[in-house]
Short mmCIF file of C-alpha atoms in Angstrom, two decimals:
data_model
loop_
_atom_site.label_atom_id
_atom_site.label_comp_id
_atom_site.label_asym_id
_atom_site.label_seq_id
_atom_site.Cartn_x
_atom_site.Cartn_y
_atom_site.Cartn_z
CA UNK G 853 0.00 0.00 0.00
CA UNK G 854 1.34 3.60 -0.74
CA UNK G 855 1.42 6.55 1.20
CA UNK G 856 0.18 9.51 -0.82
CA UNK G 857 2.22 12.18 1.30
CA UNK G 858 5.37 9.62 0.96
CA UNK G 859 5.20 8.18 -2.26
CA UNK G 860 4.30 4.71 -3.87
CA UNK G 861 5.43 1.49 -1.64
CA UNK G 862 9.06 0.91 -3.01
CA UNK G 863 9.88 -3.03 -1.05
CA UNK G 864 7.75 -5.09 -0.02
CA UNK G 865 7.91 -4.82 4.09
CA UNK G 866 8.81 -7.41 6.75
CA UNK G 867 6.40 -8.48 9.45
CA UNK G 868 8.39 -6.63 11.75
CA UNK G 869 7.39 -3.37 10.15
CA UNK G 870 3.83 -3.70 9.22
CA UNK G 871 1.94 -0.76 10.75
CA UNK G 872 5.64 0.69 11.69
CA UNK G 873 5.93 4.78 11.80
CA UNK G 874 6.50 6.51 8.77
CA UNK G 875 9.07 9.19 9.44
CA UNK G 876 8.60 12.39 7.83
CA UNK G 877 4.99 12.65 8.18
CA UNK G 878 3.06 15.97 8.99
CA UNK G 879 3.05 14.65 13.25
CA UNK G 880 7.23 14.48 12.56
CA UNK G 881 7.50 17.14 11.11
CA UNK G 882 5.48 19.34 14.05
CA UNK G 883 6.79 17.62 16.75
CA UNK G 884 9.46 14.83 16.80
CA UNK G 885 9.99 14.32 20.17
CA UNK G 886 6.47 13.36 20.61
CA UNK G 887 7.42 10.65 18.04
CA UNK G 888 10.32 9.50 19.57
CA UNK G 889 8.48 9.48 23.02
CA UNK G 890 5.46 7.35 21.25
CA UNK G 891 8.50 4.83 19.68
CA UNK G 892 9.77 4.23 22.69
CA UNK G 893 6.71 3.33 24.98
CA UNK G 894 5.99 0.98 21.95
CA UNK G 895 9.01 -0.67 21.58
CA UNK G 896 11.75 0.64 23.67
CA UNK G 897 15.18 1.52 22.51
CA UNK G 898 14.63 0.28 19.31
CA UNK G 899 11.87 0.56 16.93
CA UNK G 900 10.71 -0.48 13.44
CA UNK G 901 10.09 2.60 11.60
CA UNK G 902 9.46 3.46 7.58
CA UNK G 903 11.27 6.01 5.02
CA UNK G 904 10.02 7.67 1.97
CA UNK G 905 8.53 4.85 -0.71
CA UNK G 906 7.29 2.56 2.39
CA UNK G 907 11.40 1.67 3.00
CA UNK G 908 11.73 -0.12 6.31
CA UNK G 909 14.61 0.83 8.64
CA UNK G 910 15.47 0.16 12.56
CA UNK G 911 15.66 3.59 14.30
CA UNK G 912 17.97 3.77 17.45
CA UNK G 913 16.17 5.92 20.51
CA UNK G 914 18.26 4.63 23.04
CA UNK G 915 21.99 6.25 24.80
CA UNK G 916 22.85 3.51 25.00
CA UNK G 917 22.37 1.50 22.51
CA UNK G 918 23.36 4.67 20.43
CA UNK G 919 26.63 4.44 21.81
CA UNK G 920 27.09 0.19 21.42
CA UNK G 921 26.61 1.00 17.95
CA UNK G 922 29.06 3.52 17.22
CA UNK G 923 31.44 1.56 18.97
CA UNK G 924 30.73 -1.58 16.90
CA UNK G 925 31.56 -0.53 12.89
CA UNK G 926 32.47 -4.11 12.32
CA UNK G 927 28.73 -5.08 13.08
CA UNK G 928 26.82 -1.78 12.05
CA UNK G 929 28.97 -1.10 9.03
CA UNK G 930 28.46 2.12 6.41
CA UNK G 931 28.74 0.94 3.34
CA UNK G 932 25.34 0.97 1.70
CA UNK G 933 26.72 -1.77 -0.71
CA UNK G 934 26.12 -3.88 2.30
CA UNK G 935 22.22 -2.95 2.43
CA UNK G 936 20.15 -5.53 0.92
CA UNK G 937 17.43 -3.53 -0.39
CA UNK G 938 20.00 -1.40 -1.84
CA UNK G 939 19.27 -2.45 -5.32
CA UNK G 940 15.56 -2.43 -5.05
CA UNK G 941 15.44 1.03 -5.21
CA UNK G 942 15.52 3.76 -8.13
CA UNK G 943 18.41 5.22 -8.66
CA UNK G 944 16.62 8.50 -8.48
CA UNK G 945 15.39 7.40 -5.01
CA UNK G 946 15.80 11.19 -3.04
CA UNK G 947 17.03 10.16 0.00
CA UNK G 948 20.08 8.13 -1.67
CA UNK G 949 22.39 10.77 -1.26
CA UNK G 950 22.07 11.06 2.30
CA UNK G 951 22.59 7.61 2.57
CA UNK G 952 25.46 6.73 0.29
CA UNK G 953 23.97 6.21 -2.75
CA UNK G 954 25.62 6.76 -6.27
CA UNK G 955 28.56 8.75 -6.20
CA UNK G 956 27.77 10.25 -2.35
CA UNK G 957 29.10 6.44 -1.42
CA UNK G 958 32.75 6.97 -2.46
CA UNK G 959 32.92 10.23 0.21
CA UNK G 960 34.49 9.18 3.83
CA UNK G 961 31.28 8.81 5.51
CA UNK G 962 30.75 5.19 3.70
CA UNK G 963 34.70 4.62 3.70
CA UNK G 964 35.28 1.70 6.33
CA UNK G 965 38.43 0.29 8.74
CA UNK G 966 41.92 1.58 7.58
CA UNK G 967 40.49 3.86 4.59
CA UNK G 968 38.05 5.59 6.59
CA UNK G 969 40.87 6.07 9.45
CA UNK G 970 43.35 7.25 6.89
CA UNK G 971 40.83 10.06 5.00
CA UNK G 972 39.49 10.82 8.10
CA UNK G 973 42.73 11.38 9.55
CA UNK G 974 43.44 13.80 6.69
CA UNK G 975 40.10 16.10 6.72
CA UNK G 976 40.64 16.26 10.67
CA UNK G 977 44.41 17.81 10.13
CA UNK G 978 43.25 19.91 7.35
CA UNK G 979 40.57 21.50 9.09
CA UNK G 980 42.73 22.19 12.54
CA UNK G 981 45.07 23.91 10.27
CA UNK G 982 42.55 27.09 10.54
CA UNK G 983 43.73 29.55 13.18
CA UNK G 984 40.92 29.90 14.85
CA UNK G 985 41.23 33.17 16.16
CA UNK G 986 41.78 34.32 12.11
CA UNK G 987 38.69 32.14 11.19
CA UNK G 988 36.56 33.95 13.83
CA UNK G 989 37.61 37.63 13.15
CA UNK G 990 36.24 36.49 9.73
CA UNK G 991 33.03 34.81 10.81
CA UNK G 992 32.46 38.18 12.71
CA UNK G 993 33.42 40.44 9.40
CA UNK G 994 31.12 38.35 7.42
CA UNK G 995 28.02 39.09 10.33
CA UNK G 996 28.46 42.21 10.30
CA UNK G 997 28.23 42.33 6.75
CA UNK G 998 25.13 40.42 6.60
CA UNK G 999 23.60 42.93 9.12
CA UNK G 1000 24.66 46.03 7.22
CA UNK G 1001 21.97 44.62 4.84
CA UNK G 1002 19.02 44.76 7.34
CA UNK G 1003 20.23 46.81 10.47
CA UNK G 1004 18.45 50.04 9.67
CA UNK G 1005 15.11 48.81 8.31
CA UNK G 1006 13.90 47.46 12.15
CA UNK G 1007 13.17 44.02 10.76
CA UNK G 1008 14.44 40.73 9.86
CA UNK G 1009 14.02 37.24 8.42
CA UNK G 1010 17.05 35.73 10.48
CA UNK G 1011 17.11 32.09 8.83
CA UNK G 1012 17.21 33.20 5.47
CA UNK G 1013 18.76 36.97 5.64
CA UNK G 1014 21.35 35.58 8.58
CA UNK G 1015 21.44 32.12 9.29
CA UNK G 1016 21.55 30.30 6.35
CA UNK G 1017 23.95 32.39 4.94
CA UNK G 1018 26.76 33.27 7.67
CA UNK G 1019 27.77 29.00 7.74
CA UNK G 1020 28.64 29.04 3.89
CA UNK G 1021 30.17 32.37 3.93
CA UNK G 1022 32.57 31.44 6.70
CA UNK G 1023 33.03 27.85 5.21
CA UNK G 1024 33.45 28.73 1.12
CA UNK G 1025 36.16 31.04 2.73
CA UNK G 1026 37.98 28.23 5.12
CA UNK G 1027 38.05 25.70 1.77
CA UNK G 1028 38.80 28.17 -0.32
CA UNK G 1029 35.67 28.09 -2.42
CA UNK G 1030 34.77 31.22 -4.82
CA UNK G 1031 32.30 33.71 -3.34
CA UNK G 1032 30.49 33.34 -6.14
CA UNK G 1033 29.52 30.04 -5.29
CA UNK G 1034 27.59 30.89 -1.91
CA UNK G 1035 24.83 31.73 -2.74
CA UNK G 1036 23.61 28.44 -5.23
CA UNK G 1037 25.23 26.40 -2.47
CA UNK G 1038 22.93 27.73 -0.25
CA UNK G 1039 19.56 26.81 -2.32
CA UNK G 1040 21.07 23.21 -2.98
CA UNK G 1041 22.08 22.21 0.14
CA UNK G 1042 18.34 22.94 1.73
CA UNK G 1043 17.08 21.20 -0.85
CA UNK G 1044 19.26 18.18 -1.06
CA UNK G 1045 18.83 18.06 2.84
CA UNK G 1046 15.03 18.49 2.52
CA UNK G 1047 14.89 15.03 0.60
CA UNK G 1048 12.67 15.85 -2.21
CA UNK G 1049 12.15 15.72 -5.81
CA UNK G 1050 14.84 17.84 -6.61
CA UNK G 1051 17.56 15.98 -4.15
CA UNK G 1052 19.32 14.04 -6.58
CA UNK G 1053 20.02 17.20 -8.97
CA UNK G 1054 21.15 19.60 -6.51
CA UNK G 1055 23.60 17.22 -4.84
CA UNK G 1056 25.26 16.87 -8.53
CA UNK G 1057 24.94 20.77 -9.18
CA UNK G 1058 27.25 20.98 -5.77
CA UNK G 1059 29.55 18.31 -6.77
CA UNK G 1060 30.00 19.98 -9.91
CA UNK G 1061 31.08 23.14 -8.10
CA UNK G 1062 33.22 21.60 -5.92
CA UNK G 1063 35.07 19.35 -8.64
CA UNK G 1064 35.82 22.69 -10.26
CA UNK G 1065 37.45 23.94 -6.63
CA UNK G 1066 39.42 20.97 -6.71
CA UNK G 1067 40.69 20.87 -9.93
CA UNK G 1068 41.45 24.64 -9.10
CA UNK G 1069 43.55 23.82 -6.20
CA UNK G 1070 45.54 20.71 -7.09
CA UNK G 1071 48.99 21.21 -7.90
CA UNK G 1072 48.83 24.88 -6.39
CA UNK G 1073 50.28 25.55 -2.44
CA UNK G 1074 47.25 27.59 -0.63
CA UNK G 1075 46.62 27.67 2.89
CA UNK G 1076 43.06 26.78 2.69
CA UNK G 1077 41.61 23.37 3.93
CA UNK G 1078 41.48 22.73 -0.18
CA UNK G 1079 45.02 22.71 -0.78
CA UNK G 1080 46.22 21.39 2.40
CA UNK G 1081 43.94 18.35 1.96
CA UNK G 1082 45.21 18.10 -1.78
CA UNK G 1083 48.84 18.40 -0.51
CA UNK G 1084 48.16 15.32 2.47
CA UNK G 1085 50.57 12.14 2.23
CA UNK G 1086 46.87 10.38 2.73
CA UNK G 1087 47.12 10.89 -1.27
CA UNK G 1088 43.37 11.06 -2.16
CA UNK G 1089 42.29 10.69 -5.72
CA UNK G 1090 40.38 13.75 -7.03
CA UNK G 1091 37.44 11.88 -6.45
CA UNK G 1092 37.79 11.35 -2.96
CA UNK G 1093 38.64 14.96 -2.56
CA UNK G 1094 35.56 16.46 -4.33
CA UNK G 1095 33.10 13.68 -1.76
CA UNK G 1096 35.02 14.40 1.06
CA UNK G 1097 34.87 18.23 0.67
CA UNK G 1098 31.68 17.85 -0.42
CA UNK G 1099 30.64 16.22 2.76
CA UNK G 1100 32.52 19.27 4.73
CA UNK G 1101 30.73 21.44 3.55
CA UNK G 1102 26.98 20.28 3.38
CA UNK G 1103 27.32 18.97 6.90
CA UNK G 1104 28.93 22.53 7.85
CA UNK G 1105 26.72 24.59 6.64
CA UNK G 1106 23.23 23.34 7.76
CA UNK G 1107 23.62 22.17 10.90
CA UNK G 1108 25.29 25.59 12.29
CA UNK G 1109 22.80 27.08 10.42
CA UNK G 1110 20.11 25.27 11.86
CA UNK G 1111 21.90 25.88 15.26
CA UNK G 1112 22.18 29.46 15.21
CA UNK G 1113 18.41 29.44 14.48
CA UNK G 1114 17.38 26.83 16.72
CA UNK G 1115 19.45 29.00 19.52
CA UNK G 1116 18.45 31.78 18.66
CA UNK G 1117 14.87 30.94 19.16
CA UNK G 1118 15.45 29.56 22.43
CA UNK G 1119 16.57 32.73 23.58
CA UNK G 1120 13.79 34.58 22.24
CA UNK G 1121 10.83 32.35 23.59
CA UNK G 1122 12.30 30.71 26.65
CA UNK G 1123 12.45 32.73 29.80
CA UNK G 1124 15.35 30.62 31.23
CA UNK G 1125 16.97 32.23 28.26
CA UNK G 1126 16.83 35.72 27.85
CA UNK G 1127 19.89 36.99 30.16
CA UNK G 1128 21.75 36.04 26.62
CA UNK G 1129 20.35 39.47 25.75
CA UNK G 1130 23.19 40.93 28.61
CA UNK G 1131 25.39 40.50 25.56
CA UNK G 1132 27.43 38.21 27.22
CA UNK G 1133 29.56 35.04 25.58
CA UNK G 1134 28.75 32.91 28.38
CA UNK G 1135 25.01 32.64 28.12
CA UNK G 1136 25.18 32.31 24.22
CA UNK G 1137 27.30 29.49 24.85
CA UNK G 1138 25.04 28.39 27.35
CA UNK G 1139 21.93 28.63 24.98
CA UNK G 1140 24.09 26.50 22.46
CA UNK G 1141 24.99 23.94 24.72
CA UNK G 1142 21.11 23.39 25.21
CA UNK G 1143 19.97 23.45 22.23
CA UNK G 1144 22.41 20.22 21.15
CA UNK G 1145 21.14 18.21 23.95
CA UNK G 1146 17.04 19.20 23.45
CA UNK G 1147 16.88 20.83 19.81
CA UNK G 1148 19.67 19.30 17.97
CA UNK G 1149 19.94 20.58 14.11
CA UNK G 1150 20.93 16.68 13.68
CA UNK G 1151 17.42 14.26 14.33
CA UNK G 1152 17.75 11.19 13.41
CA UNK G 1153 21.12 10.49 11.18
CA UNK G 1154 22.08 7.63 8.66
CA UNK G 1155 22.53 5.29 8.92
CA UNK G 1156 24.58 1.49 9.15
CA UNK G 1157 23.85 -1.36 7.54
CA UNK G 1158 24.40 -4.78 9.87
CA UNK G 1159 27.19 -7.01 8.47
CA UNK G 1160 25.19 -10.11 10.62
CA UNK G 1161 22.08 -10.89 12.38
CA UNK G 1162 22.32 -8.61 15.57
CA UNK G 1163 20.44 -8.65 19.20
CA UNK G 1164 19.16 -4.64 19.09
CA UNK G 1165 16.70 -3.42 21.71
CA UNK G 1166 13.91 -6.23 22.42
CA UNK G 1167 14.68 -7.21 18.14
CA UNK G 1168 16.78 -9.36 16.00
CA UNK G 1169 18.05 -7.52 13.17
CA UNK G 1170 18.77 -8.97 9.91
CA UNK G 1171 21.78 -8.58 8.23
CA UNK G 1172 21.62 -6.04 5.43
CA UNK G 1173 19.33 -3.84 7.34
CA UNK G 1174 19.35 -0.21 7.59
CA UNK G 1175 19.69 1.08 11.18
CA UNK G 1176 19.32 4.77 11.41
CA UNK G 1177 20.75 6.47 14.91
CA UNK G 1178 18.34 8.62 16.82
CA UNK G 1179 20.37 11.18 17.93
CA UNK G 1180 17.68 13.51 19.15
CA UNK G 1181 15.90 10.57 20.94
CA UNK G 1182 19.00 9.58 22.44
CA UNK G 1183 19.58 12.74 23.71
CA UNK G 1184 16.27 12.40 26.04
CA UNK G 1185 16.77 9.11 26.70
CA UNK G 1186 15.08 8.96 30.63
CA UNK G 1187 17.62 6.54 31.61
CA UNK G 1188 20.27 8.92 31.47
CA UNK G 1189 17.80 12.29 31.92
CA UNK G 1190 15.12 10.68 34.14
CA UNK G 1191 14.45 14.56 35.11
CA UNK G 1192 14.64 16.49 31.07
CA UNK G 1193 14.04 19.80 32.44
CA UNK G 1194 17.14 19.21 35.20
CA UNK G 1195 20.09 21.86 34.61
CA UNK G 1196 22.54 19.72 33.06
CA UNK G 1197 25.27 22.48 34.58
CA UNK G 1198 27.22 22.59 31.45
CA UNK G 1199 27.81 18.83 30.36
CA UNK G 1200 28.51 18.34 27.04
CA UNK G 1201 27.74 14.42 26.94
CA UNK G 1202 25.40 15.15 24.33
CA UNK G 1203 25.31 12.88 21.08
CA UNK G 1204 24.31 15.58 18.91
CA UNK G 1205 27.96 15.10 16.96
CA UNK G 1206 27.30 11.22 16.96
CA UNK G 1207 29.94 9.03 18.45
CA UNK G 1208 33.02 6.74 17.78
CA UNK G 1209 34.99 6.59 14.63
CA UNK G 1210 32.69 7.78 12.71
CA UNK G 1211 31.37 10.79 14.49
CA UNK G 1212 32.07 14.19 13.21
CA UNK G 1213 35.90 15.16 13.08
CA UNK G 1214 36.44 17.13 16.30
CA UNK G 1215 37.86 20.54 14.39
CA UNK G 1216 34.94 20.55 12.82
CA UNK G 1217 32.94 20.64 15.43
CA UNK G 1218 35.40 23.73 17.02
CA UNK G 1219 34.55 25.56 13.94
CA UNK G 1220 31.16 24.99 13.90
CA UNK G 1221 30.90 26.41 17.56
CA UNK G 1222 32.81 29.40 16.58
CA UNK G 1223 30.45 29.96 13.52
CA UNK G 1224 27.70 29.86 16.08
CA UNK G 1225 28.71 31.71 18.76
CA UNK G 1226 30.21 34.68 16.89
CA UNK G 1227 27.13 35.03 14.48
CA UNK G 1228 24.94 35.53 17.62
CA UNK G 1229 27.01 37.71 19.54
CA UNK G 1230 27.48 39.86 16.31
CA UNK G 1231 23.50 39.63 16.01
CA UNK G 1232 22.98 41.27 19.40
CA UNK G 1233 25.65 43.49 19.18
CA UNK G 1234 23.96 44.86 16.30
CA UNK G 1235 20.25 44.87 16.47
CA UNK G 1236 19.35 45.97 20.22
CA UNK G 1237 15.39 45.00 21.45
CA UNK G 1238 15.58 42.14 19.21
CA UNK G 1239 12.42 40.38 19.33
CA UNK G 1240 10.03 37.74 17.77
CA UNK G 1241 8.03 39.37 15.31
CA UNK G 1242 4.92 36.40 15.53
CA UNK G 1243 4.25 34.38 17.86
CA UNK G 1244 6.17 31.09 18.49
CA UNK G 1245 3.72 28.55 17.12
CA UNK G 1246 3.96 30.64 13.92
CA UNK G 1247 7.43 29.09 13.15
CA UNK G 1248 7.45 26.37 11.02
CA UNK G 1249 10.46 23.89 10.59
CA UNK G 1250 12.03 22.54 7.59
CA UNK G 1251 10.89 19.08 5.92
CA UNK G 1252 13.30 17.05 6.97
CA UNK G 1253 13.59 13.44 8.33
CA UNK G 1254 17.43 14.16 9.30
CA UNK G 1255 17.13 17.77 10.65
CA UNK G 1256 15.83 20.04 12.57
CA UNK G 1257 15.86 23.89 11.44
CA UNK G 1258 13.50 26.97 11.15
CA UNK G 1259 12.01 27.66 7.81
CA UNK G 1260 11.45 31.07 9.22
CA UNK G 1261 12.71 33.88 12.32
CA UNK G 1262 11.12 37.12 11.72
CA UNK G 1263 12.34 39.69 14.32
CA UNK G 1264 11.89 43.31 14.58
CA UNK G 1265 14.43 45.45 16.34
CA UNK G 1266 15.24 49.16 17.01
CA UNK G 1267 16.73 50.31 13.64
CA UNK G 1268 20.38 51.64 13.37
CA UNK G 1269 20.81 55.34 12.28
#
């Protein structure tokens, strides 16, 4: 049977995951954690849900489990050669690319054991080779440049005027990437996230752009992340370059966008919030760190693909199944926040990175915090009696099964002279 709002039944589904959760559905895309909460009363830390086309997956709620996963890449493995439904789908299928599909599978993220470690190794050293005090005094140039735009009308549409814009600037800069090219990465990374009709063609519209970078910055000494990871002794192929840039910067530029917006709501609808208005760093940080353990940009994220039969939750899952990692499920997971509205007093045991070998590199998740933190302290620096300009249940998120962002943050704001 199809599902009109997710497309024509693609496989034909397992007992398991007859009358299963179909993620991505209008009750998702309101309100996850409901979801999640519903999943696990049903079936604990582990539950049989559905993707676009009627696709069955496993979807990971718990910590734990979260974390026996991501230490086990021998069992839960990520190359989607692996999944055995793999070829049952169309190749224009529009959530392949987030799942290693086509040419997205020779990137890093599906790379396993030594080859993985070895280009992982690379992108890590390239991206710590940013000073970080240089790469903020930019991020804060290119705020206040986005501001000039808006500061002196009163008003604002932060997610697309601010937000979805500041991420790419700072990152297209860090790799080395042509101005130019900001703002049509910008329109195809939402909609390559967003999983829709149009997936498949903006991911190769990016790739395209980012071949051209390459083949721009091979041979050529630079200081950019481009050129150093060009220049590594890991030796990758220009192939492996354009994926794994590719990866850097999709994965950099929406979820610190989404951050910034998701924080940046928090502190202008929740009271606990607001003394980030003092225009201190500390509360901004503290707004951050809250938002990645109970708004995390990345929901759910995929996925691994079982090299055996595996014990998971209260199931048995088959090998060549597609497991998908609930990080924003995992994140509320009562056994290790029995009390969710307890002050976690600064711990940053979140999963909202994932975890293990395969979680994001650690300097990129430095430079996504400094993309965060400076573009909101540069926002209230700059527009003072920022407010909401609707009221909160007037925001609406983006259509996403893997994220979590505003579609829209209108403010209004004293205007500058």
């Amino acid at each position: 049977m199809s599902d009109p709002t997710l497309g024509p039944a693609l496989v034909e589904l397992p007992a398991t995951h007859h009358g299963a959760v179909r993620l991505g559905d209008p009750r998702y895309q309101s309100d996850s954690a409901a979801v999640f909460r519903t999943l696990r009363q049903a079936h604990g830390p582990v539950a049989p849900v559905l993707l676009h086309g009627g696709v069955p997956a496993w979807l990971v709620l718990g910590y734990r489990e979260l974390l026996w996963v991501t230490d086990h890449p021998d069992t839960f493995a990520r190359d989607s050669a692996r999944w055995r439904l793999g070829n049952q789908l169309p190749p224009d299928w529009p959530l392949w690319p987030l799942l290693g599909g086509g040419q997205a599978g020779h990137s890093l993220m599906y790379a396993e054991k030594e080859a993985h470690r070895r280009r992982a190794g690379a992108l890590n050293a390239a991206l710590d080779g940013i000073d970080r005090k240089e790469f903020a005094a930019r991020c804060e140039e290119f705020g206040e440049q986005l501001v000039r735009r808006f500061s002196a009308v009163g008003r604002a549409e932060l997610m697309a005027d601010y937000a979805m814009r500041l991420p790419v600037m700072a990152m297209s800069w860090a790799l080395g990437v042509p101005a130019e090219y900001g703002p049509v990465l910008v329109e195809d990374f939402v909609t390559m996230i967003a999983g829709g009709p149009d997936a498949i063609a903006a991911h190769q519209r990016s790739r395209e752009m980012v071949a051209r970078l390459v083949d721009e910055s091979r041979g050529r000494p630079g200081r950019h992340v481009t050129a150093r990871l060009a220049a590594d002794a890991a030796g990758l192929s220009r192939e492996q370059l354009v994926e794994d840039l590719l990866v850097t910067l999709t994965a950099g530029h929406q979820t610190t966008a989404y951050l910034i917006g998701n924080a940046l709501r928090l502190m202008l609808t929740d009271a606990r919030h607001t003394d980030a208005f003092l225009r201190s760093h500390l509360p901004v940080q503290e707004a951050i760190n809250a938002v990645l353990w109970d708004d995390t940009p990345t929901q759910t994220y995929a996925g691994r693909f079982t090299a055996r039969p595996v014990s998971l939750g209260s199931y048995t899952v088959p090998e060549g199944d597609l497991v998908l990692l609930g990080i924003a499920a995992a994140n509320r997971d009562p056994f290790i926040r029995p009390d969710v509205a307890a002050d976690l007093d600064g711990s940053r045991a979140y999963l909202s990175y994932s975890h293990g070998e395969h979680s994001c590199p650690h300097a990129a998740r430095d430079l996504s915090q400094v993309m965060a933190t400076t573009g909101i302290d540069v926002l209230l620096d700059a527009l003072p009696g920022v407010r909401l300009a609707c009221r909160p249940e007037e925001l609406r998120w983006d259509p996403s099964i893997w994220m979590r962002g505003l579609k829209n943050l209108p403010v209004c704001f004293f205007p500058a002279p």
